[in-house]
Short mmCIF file of C-alpha atoms in Angstrom, two decimals:
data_model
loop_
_atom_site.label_atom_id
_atom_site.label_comp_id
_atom_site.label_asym_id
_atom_site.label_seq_id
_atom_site.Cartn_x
_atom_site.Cartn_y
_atom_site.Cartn_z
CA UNK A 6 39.16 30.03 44.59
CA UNK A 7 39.80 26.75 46.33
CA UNK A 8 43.41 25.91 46.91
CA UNK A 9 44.22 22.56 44.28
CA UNK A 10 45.99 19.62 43.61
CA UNK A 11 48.64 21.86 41.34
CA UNK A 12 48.87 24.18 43.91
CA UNK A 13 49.51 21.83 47.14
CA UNK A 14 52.41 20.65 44.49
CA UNK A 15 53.75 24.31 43.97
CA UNK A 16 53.58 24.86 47.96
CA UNK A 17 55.21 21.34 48.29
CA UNK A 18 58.32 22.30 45.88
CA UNK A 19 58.78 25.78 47.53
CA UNK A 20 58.47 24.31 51.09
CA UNK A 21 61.70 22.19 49.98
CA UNK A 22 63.40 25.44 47.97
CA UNK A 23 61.51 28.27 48.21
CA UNK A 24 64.53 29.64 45.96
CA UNK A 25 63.41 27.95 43.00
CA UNK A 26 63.18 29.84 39.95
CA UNK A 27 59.99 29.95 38.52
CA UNK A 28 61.27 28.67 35.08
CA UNK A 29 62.38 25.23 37.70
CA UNK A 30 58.88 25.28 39.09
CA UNK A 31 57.13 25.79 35.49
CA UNK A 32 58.72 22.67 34.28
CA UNK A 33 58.10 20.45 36.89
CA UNK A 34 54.89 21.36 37.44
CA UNK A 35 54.31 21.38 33.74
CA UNK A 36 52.66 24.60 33.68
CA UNK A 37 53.33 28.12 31.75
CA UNK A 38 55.85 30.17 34.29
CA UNK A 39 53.17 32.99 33.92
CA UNK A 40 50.44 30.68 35.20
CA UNK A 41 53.12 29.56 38.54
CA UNK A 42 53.38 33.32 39.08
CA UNK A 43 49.92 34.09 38.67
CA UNK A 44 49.52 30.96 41.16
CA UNK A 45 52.39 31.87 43.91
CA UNK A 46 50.97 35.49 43.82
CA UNK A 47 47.14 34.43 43.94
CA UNK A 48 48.14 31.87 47.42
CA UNK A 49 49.83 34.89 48.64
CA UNK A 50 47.32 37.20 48.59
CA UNK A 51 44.78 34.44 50.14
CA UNK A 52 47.54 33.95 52.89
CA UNK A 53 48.48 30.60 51.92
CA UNK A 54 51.69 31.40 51.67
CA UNK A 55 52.79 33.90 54.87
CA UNK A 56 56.01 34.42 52.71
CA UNK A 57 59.49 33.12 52.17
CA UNK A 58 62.44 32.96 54.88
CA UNK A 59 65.45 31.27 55.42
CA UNK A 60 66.52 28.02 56.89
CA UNK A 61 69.27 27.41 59.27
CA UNK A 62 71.65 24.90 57.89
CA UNK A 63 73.55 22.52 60.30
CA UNK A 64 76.32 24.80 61.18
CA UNK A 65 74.37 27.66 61.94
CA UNK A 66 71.45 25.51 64.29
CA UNK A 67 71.72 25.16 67.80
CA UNK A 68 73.28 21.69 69.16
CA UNK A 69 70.73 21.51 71.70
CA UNK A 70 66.86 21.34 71.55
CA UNK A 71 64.28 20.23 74.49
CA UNK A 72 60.21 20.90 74.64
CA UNK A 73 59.15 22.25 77.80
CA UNK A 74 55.35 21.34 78.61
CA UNK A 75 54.51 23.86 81.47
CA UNK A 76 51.28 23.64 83.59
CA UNK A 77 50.73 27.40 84.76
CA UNK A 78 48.42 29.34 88.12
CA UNK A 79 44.94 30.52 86.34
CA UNK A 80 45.28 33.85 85.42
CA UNK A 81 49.12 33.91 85.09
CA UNK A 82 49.57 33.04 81.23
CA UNK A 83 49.95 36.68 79.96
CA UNK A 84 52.97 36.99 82.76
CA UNK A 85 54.44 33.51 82.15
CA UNK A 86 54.58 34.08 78.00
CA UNK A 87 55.58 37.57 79.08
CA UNK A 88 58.85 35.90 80.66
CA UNK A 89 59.32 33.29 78.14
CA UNK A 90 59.33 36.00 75.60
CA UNK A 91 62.61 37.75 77.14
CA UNK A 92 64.38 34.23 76.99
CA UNK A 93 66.47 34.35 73.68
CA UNK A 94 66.66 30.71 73.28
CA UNK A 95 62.71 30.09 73.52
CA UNK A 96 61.98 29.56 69.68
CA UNK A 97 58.02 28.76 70.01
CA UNK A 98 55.35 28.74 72.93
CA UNK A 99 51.61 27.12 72.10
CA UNK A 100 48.95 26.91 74.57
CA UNK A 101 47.47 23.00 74.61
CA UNK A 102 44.53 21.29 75.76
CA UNK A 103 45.36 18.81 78.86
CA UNK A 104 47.30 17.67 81.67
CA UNK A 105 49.79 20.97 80.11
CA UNK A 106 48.93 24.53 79.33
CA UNK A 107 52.10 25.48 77.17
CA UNK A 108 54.28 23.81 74.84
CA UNK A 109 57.79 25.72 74.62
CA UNK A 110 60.40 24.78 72.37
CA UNK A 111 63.60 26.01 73.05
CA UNK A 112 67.14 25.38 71.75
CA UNK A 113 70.58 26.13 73.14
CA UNK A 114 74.53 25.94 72.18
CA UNK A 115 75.35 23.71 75.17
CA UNK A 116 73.51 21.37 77.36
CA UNK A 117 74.35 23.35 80.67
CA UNK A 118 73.19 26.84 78.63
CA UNK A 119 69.61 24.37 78.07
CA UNK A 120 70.02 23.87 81.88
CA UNK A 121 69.94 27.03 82.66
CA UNK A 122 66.99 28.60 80.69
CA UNK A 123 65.13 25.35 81.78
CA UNK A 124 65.54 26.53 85.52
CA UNK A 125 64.76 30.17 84.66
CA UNK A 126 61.41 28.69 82.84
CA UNK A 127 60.42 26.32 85.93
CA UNK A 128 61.09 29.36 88.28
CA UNK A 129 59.00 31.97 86.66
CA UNK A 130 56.57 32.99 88.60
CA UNK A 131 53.21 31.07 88.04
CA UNK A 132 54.96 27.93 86.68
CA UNK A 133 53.01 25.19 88.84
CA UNK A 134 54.12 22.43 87.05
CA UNK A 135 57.28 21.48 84.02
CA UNK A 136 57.91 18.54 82.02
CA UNK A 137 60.94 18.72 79.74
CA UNK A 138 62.23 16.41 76.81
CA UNK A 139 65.51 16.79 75.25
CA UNK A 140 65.44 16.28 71.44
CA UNK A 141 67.76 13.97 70.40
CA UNK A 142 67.59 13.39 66.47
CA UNK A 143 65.06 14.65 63.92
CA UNK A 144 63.95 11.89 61.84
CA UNK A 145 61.01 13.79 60.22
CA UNK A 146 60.88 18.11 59.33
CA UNK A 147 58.46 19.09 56.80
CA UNK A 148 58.67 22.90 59.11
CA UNK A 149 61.93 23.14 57.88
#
């Protein structure tokens, strides 16, 4: 079954709560709260929705954020995500098409502590190249 209009509006309202009771979601949707169950359990089961977690709020998120675009030695990606994976304040790593061959994003408490982890990533061995960008504000975050 193809994924519709009423459910890209149920994913919508539980991407902004995804503690809403299903009563809340059954009357804004203006459906029977049997039919949103049968609907959040139906995009679950097609893996439309991986499942529910918890957002950070503002006191708990680090001060700090930066993307790192890396340009890495052929052959060394398994070792340089190996690295990047014992660094506690890498949050994501994608491989890109391009002048790059890795995104990472990574967030810290303090702007030296960012330093730092931004050294150990343009030291790992088979790191040719690094670009970094400090975030400064978020003006869009549908991720959450």
């Amino acid at each position: 079954m193809q994924t519709d209009e009423i459910d890209m509006k149920l994913i919508s309202l539980l991407s902004e709560n995804a503690r809403l009771p299903v009563a809340d979601l059954s009357r804004r949707l203006g459906i029977a709260r049997t039919t949103v169950q049968a609907r959040i359990d139906r995009l679950q089961d097609r893996g439309a929705i991986a499942g529910f977690t918890l957002r950070k709020g503002a006191s708990l998120r680090p001060a700090v954020r930066a993307t790192a675009l890396l340009s890495i030695e052929p052959r060394a990606a398994a070792a340089v995500i190996a690295r990047l994976k014992t660094l506690p304040q890498v949050e994501t790593v994608h491989t890109t098409s391009g002048r790059f061959d890795l995104i990472v994003i990574l967030s810290a408490q303090t702007t030296e502590e960012l330093d730092e982890r931004l050294d150990d990533i343009r030291d790992a061995q088979g790191v040719k190249t690094s670009e970094s960008l400090i975030h400064l504000s978020t003006k869009i975050d549908r991720a959450g």
